[in-house]
JSON list of C-alpha atoms in Angstrom, two decimals:
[
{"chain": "A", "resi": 31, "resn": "UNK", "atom": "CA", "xyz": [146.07, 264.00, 84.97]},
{"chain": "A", "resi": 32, "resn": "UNK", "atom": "CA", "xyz": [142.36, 262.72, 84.33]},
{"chain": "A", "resi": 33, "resn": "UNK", "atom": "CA", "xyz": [141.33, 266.71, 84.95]},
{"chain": "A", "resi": 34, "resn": "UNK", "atom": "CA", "xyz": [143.16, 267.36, 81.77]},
{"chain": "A", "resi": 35, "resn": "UNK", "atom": "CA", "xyz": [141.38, 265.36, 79.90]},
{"chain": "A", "resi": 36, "resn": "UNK", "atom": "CA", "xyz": [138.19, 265.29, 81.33]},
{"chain": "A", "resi": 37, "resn": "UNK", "atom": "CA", "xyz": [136.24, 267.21, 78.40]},
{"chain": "A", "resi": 38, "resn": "UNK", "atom": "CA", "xyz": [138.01, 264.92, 75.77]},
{"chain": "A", "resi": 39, "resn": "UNK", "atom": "CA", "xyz": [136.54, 261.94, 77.67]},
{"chain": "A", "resi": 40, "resn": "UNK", "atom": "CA", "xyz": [133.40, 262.67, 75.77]},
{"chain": "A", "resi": 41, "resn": "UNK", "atom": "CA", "xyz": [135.07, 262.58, 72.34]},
{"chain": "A", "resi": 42, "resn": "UNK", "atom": "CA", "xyz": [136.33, 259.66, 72.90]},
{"chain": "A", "resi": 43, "resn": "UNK", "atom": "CA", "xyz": [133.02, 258.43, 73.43]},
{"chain": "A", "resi": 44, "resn": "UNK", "atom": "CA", "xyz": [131.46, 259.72, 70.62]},
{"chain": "A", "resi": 45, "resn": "UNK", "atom": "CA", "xyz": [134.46, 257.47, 68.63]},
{"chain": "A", "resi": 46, "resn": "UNK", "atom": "CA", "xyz": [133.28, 255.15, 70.00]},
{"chain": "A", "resi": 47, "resn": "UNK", "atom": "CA", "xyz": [129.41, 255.73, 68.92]},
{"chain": "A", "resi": 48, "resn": "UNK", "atom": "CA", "xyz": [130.59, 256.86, 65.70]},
{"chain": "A", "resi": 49, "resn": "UNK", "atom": "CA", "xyz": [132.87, 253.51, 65.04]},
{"chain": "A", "resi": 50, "resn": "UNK", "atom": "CA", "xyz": [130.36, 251.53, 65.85]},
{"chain": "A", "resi": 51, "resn": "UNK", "atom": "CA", "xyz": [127.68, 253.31, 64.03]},
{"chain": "A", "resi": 52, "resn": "UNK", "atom": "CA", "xyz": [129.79, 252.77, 61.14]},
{"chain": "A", "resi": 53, "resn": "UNK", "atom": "CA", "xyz": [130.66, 249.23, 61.44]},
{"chain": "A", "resi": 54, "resn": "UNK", "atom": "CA", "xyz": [126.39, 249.10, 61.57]},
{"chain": "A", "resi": 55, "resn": "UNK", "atom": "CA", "xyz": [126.01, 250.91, 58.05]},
{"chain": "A", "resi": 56, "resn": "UNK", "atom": "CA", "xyz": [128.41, 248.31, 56.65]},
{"chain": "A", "resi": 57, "resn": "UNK", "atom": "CA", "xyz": [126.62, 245.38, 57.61]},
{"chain": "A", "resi": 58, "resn": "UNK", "atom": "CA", "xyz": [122.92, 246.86, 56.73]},
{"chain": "A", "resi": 59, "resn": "UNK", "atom": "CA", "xyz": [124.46, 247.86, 53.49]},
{"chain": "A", "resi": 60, "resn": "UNK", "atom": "CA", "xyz": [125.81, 243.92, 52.93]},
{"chain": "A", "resi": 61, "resn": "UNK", "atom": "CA", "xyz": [122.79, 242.18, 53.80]},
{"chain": "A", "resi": 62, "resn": "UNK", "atom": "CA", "xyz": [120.83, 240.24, 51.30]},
{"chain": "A", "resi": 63, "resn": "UNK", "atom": "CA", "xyz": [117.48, 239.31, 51.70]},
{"chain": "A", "resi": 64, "resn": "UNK", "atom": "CA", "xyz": [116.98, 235.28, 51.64]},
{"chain": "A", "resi": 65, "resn": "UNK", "atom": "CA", "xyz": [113.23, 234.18, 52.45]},
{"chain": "A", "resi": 66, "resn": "UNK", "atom": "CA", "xyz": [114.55, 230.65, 52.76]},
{"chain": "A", "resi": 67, "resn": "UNK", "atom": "CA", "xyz": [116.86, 231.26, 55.35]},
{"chain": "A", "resi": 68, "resn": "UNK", "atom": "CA", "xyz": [114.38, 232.90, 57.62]},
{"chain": "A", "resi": 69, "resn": "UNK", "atom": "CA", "xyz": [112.17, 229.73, 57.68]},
{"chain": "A", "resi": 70, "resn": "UNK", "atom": "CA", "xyz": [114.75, 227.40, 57.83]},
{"chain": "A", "resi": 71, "resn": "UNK", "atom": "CA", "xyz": [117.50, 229.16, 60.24]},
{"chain": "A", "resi": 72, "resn": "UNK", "atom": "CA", "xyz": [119.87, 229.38, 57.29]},
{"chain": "A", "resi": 73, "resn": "UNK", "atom": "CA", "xyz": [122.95, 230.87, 56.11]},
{"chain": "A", "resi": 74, "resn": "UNK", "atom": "CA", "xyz": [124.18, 234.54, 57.39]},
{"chain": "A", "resi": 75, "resn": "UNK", "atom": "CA", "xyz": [122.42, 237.54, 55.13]},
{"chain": "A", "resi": 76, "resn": "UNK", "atom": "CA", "xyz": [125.50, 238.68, 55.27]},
{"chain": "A", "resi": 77, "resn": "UNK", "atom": "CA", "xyz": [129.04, 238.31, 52.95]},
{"chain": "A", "resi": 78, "resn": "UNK", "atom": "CA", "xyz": [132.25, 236.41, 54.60]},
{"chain": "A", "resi": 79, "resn": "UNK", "atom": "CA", "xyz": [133.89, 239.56, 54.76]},
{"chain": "A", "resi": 80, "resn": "UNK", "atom": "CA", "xyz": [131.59, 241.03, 56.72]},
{"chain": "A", "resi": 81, "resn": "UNK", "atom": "CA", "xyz": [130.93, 238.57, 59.16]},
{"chain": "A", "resi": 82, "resn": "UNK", "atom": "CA", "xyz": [134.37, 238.93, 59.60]},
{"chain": "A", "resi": 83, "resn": "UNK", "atom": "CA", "xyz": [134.58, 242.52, 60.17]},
{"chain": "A", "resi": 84, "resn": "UNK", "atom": "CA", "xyz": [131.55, 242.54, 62.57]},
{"chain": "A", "resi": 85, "resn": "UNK", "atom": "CA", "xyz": [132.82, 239.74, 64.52]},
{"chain": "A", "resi": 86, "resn": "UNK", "atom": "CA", "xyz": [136.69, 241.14, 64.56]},
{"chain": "A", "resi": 87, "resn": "UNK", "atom": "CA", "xyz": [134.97, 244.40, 65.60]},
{"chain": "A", "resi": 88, "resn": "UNK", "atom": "CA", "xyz": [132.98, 243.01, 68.33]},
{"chain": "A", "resi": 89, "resn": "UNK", "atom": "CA", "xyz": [135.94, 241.05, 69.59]},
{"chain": "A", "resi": 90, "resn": "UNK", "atom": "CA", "xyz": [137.78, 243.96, 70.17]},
{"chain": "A", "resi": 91, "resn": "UNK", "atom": "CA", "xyz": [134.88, 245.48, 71.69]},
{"chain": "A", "resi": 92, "resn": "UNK", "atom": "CA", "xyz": [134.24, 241.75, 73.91]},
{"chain": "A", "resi": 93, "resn": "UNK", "atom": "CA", "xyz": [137.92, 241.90, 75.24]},
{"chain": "A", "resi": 94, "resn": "UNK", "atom": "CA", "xyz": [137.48, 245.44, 76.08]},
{"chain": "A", "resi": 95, "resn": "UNK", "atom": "CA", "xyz": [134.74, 244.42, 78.28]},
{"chain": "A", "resi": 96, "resn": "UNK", "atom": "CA", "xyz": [136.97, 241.56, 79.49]},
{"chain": "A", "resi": 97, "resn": "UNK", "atom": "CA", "xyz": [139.74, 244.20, 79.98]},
{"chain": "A", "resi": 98, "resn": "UNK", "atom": "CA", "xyz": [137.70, 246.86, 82.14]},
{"chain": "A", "resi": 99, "resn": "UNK", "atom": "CA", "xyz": [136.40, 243.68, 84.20]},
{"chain": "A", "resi": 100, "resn": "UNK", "atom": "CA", "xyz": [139.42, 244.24, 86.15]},
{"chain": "A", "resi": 101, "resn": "UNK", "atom": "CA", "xyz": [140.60, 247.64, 85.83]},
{"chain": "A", "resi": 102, "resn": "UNK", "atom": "CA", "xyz": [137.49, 250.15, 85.91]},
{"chain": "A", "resi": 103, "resn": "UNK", "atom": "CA", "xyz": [137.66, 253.28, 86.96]},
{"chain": "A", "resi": 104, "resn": "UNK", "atom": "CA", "xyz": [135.68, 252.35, 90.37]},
{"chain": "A", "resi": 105, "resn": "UNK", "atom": "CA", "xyz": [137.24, 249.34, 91.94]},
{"chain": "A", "resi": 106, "resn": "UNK", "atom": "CA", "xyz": [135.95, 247.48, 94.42]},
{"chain": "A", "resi": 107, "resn": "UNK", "atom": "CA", "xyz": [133.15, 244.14, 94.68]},
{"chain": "A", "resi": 108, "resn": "UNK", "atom": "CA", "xyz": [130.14, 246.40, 94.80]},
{"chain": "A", "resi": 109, "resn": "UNK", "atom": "CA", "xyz": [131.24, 248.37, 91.54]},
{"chain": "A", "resi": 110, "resn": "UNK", "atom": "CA", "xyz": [132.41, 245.08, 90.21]},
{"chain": "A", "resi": 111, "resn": "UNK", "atom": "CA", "xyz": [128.89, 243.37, 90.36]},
{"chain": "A", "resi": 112, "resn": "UNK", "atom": "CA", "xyz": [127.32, 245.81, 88.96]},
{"chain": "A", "resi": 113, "resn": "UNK", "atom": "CA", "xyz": [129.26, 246.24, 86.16]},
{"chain": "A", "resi": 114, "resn": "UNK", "atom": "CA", "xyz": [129.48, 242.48, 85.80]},
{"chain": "A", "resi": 115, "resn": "UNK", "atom": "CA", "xyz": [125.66, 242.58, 85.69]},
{"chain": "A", "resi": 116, "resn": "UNK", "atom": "CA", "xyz": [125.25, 245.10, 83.08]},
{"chain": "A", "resi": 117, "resn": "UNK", "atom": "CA", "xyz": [127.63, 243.92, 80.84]},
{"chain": "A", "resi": 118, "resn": "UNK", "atom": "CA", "xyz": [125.79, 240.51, 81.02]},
{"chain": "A", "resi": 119, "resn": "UNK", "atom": "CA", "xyz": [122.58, 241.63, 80.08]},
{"chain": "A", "resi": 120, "resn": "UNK", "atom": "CA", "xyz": [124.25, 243.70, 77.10]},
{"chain": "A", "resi": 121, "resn": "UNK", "atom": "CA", "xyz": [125.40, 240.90, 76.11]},
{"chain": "A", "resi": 122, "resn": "UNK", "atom": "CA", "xyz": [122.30, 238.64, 75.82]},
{"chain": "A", "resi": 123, "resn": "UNK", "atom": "CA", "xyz": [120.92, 242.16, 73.67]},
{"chain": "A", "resi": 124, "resn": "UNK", "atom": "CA", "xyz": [124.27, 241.88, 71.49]},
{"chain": "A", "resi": 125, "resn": "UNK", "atom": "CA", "xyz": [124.25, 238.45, 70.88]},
{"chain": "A", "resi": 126, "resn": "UNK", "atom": "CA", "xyz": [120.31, 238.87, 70.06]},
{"chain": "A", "resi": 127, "resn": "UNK", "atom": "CA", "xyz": [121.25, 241.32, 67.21]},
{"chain": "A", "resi": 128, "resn": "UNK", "atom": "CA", "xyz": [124.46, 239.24, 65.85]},
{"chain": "A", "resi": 129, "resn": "UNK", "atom": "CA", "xyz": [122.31, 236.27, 65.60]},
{"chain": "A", "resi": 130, "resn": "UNK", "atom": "CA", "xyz": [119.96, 238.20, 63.41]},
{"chain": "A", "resi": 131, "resn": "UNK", "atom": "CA", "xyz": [122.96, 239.57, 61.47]},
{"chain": "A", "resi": 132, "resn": "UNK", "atom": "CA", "xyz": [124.87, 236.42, 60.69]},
{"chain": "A", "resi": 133, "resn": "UNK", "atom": "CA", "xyz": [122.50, 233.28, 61.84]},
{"chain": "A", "resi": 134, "resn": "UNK", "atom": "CA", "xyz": [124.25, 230.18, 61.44]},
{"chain": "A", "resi": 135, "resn": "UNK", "atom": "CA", "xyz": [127.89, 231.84, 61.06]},
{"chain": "A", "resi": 136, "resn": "UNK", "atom": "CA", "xyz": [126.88, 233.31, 64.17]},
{"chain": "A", "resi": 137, "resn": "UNK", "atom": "CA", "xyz": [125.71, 230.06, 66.46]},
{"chain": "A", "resi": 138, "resn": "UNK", "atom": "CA", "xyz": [128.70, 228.15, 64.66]},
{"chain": "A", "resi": 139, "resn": "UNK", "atom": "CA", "xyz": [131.78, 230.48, 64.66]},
{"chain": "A", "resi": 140, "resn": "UNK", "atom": "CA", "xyz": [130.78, 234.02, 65.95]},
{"chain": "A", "resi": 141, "resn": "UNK", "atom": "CA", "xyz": [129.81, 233.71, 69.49]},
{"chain": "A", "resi": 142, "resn": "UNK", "atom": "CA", "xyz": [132.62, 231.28, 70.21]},
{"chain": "A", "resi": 143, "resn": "UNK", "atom": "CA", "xyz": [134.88, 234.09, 69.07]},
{"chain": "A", "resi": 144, "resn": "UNK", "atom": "CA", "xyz": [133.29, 236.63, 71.28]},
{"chain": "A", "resi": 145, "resn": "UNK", "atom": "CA", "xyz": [133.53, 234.22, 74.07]},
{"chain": "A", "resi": 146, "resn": "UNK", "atom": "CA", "xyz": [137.44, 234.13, 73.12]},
{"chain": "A", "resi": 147, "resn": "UNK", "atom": "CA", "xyz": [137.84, 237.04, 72.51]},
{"chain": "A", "resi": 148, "resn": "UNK", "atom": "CA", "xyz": [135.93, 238.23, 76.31]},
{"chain": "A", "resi": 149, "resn": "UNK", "atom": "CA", "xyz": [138.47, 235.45, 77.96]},
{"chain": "A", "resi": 150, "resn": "UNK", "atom": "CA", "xyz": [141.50, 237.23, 76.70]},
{"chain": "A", "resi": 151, "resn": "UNK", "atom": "CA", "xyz": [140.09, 241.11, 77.45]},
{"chain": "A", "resi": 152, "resn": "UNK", "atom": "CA", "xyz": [140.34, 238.93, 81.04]},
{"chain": "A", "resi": 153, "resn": "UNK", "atom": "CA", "xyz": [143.68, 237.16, 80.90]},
{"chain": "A", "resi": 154, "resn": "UNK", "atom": "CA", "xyz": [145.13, 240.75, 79.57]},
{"chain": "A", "resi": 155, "resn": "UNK", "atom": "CA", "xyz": [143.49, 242.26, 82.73]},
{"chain": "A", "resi": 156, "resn": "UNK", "atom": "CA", "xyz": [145.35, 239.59, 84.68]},
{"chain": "A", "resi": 157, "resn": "UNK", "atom": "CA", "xyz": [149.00, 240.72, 82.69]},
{"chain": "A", "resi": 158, "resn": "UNK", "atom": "CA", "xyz": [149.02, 244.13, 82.24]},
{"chain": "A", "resi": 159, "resn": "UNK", "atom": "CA", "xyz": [147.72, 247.22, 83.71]},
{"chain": "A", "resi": 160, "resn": "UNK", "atom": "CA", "xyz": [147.47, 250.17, 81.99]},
{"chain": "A", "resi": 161, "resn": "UNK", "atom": "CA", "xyz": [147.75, 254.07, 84.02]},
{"chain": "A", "resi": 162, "resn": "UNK", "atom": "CA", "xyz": [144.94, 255.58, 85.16]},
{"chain": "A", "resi": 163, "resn": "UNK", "atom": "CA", "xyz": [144.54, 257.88, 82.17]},
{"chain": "A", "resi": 164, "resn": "UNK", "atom": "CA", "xyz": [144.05, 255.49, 80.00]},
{"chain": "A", "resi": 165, "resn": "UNK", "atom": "CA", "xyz": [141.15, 253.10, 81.76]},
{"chain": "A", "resi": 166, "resn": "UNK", "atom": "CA", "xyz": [139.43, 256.27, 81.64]},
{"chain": "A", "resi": 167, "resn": "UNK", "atom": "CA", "xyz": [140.20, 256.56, 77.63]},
{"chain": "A", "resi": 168, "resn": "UNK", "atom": "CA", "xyz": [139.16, 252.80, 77.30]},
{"chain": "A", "resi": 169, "resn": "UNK", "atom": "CA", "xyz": [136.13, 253.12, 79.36]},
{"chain": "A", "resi": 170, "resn": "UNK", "atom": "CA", "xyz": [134.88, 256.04, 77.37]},
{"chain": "A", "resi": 171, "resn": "UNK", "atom": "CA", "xyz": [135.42, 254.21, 74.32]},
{"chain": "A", "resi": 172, "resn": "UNK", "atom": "CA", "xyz": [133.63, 251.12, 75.84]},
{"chain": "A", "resi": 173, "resn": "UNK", "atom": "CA", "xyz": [130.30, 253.66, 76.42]},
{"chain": "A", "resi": 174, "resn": "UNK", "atom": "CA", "xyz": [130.49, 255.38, 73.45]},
{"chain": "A", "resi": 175, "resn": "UNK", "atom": "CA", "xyz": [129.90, 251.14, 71.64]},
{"chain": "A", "resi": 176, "resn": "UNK", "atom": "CA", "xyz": [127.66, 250.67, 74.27]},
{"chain": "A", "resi": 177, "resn": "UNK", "atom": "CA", "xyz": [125.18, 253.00, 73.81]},
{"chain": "A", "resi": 178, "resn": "UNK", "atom": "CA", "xyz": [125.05, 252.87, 70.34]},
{"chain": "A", "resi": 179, "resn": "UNK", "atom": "CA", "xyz": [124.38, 248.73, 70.53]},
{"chain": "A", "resi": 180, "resn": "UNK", "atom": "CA", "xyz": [121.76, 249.66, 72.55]},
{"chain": "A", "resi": 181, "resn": "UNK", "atom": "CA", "xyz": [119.91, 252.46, 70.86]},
{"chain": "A", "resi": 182, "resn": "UNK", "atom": "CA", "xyz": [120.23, 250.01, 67.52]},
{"chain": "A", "resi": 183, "resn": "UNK", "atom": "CA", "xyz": [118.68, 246.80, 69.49]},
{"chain": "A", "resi": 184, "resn": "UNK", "atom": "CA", "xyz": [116.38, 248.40, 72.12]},
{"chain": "A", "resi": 185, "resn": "UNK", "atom": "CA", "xyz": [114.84, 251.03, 70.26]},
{"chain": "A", "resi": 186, "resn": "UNK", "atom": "CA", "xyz": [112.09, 250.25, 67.40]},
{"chain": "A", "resi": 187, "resn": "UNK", "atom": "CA", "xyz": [113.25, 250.21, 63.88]},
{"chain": "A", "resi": 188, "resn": "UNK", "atom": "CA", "xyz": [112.53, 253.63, 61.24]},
{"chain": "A", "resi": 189, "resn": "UNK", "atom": "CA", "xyz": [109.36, 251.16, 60.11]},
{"chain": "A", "resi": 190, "resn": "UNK", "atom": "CA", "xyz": [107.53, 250.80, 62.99]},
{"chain": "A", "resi": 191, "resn": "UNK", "atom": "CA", "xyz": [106.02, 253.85, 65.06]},
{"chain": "A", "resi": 192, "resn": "UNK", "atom": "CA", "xyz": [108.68, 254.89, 67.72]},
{"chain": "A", "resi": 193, "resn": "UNK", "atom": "CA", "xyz": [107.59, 256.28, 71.12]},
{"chain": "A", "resi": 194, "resn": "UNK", "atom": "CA", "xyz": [108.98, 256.36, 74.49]},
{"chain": "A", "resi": 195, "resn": "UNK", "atom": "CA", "xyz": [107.48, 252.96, 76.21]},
{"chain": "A", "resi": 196, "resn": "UNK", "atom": "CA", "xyz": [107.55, 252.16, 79.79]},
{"chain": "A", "resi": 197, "resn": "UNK", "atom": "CA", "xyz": [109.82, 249.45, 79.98]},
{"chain": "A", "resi": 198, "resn": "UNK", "atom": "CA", "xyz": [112.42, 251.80, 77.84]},
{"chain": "A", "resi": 199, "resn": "UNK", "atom": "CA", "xyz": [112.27, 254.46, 79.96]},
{"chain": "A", "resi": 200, "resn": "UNK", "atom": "CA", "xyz": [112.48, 251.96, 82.99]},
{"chain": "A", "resi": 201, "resn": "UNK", "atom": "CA", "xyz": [115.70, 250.38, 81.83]},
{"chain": "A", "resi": 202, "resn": "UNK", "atom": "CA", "xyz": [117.05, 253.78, 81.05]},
{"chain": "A", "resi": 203, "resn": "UNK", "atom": "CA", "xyz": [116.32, 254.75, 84.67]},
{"chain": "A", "resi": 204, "resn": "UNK", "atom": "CA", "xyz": [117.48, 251.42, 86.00]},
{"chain": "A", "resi": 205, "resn": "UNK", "atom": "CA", "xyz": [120.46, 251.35, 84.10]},
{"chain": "A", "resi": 206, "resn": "UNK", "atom": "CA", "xyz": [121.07, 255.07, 85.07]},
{"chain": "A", "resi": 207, "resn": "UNK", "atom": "CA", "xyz": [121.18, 253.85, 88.78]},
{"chain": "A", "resi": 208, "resn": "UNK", "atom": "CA", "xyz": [123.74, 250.66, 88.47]},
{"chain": "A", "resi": 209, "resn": "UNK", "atom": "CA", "xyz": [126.01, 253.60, 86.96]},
{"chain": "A", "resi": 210, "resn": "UNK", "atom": "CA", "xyz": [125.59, 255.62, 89.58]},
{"chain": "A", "resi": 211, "resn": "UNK", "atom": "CA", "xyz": [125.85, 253.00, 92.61]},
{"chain": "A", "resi": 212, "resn": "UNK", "atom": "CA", "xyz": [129.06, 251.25, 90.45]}
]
């Protein structure tokens, strides 16, 4: 079954980049600048709506992760660590970058959410279990938000001059290898 749709894996993973990519335009398109709130940690620089769409969004996206914790495509402790261990540093990157977003609607509602939202991706994993076919669907969905959260947090911004560095291209090849052990 997972032969048949092995070449639509990667569309589904481009969704995913494209969703999330998306969901990114709205909230650079919503922000206000505030230079009081940068000096005293204040209010989000974005609208309510927004925070709730990029929170919603990442919820989704958290209890996905929660989700896969338990049903990946590669079971087993080894491929379970590893994932475990990539997902946790994506999040400390993610919850870098929604910080930035949101600031005190972050630290006071957001990451609780996310939190929630990763505990019931879990407690789903625990109640249902999806076929094969679709794991693979979810995962591919899961890498397509993945890697475009990390080309928006990891990589420097249009304004500053953008070349490969060594600890990029380090994490790329370190990353590359927990896939490839998992």
């Amino acid at each position: 079954m997972l032969a048949s749709i092995e070449n639509h894996i990667y569309l589904v993973a481009l969704a995913g980049l494209v969703a999330f990519y998306g969901l990114e335009r709205v909230v650079r398109r919503s922000q206000v600048y505030q230079p009081q709130a940068r000096e005293s940690g204040g209010r989000t620089t974005t609208g309510p709506g927004v925070f709730v769409l990029h929170i919603a969004s990442f919820g989704a996206y958290n209890g996905l992760i929660g989700y896969l914790l338990l049903h990946r495509i590669r079971p087993g402790p080894v491929s379970l660590a590893f994932y475990t261990a990539a997902m946790a540093l994506h999040f400390l990157v993610t919850d870098y970058g929604l910080r930035k977003d949101h600031r005190r609607d972050y630290d006071r509602i957001g990451r609780w959410a996310l939190t929630a939202a990763l505990a019931g991706g879990l407690a789903a994993g625990y109640l249902t279990s999806l076929p094969e076919v679709w794991i693979a669907v979810l995962t591919a969905l899961l890498a397509g938000g993945v890697i475009l959260n990390v080309l928006k947090e990891e990589l420097p911004p249009e304004d500053r001059q953008s070349r490969i560095a060594p600890p990029f291209v380090l994490g790329a090849f370190g990353y590359a290898a927990i896939l490839l052990l998992a």
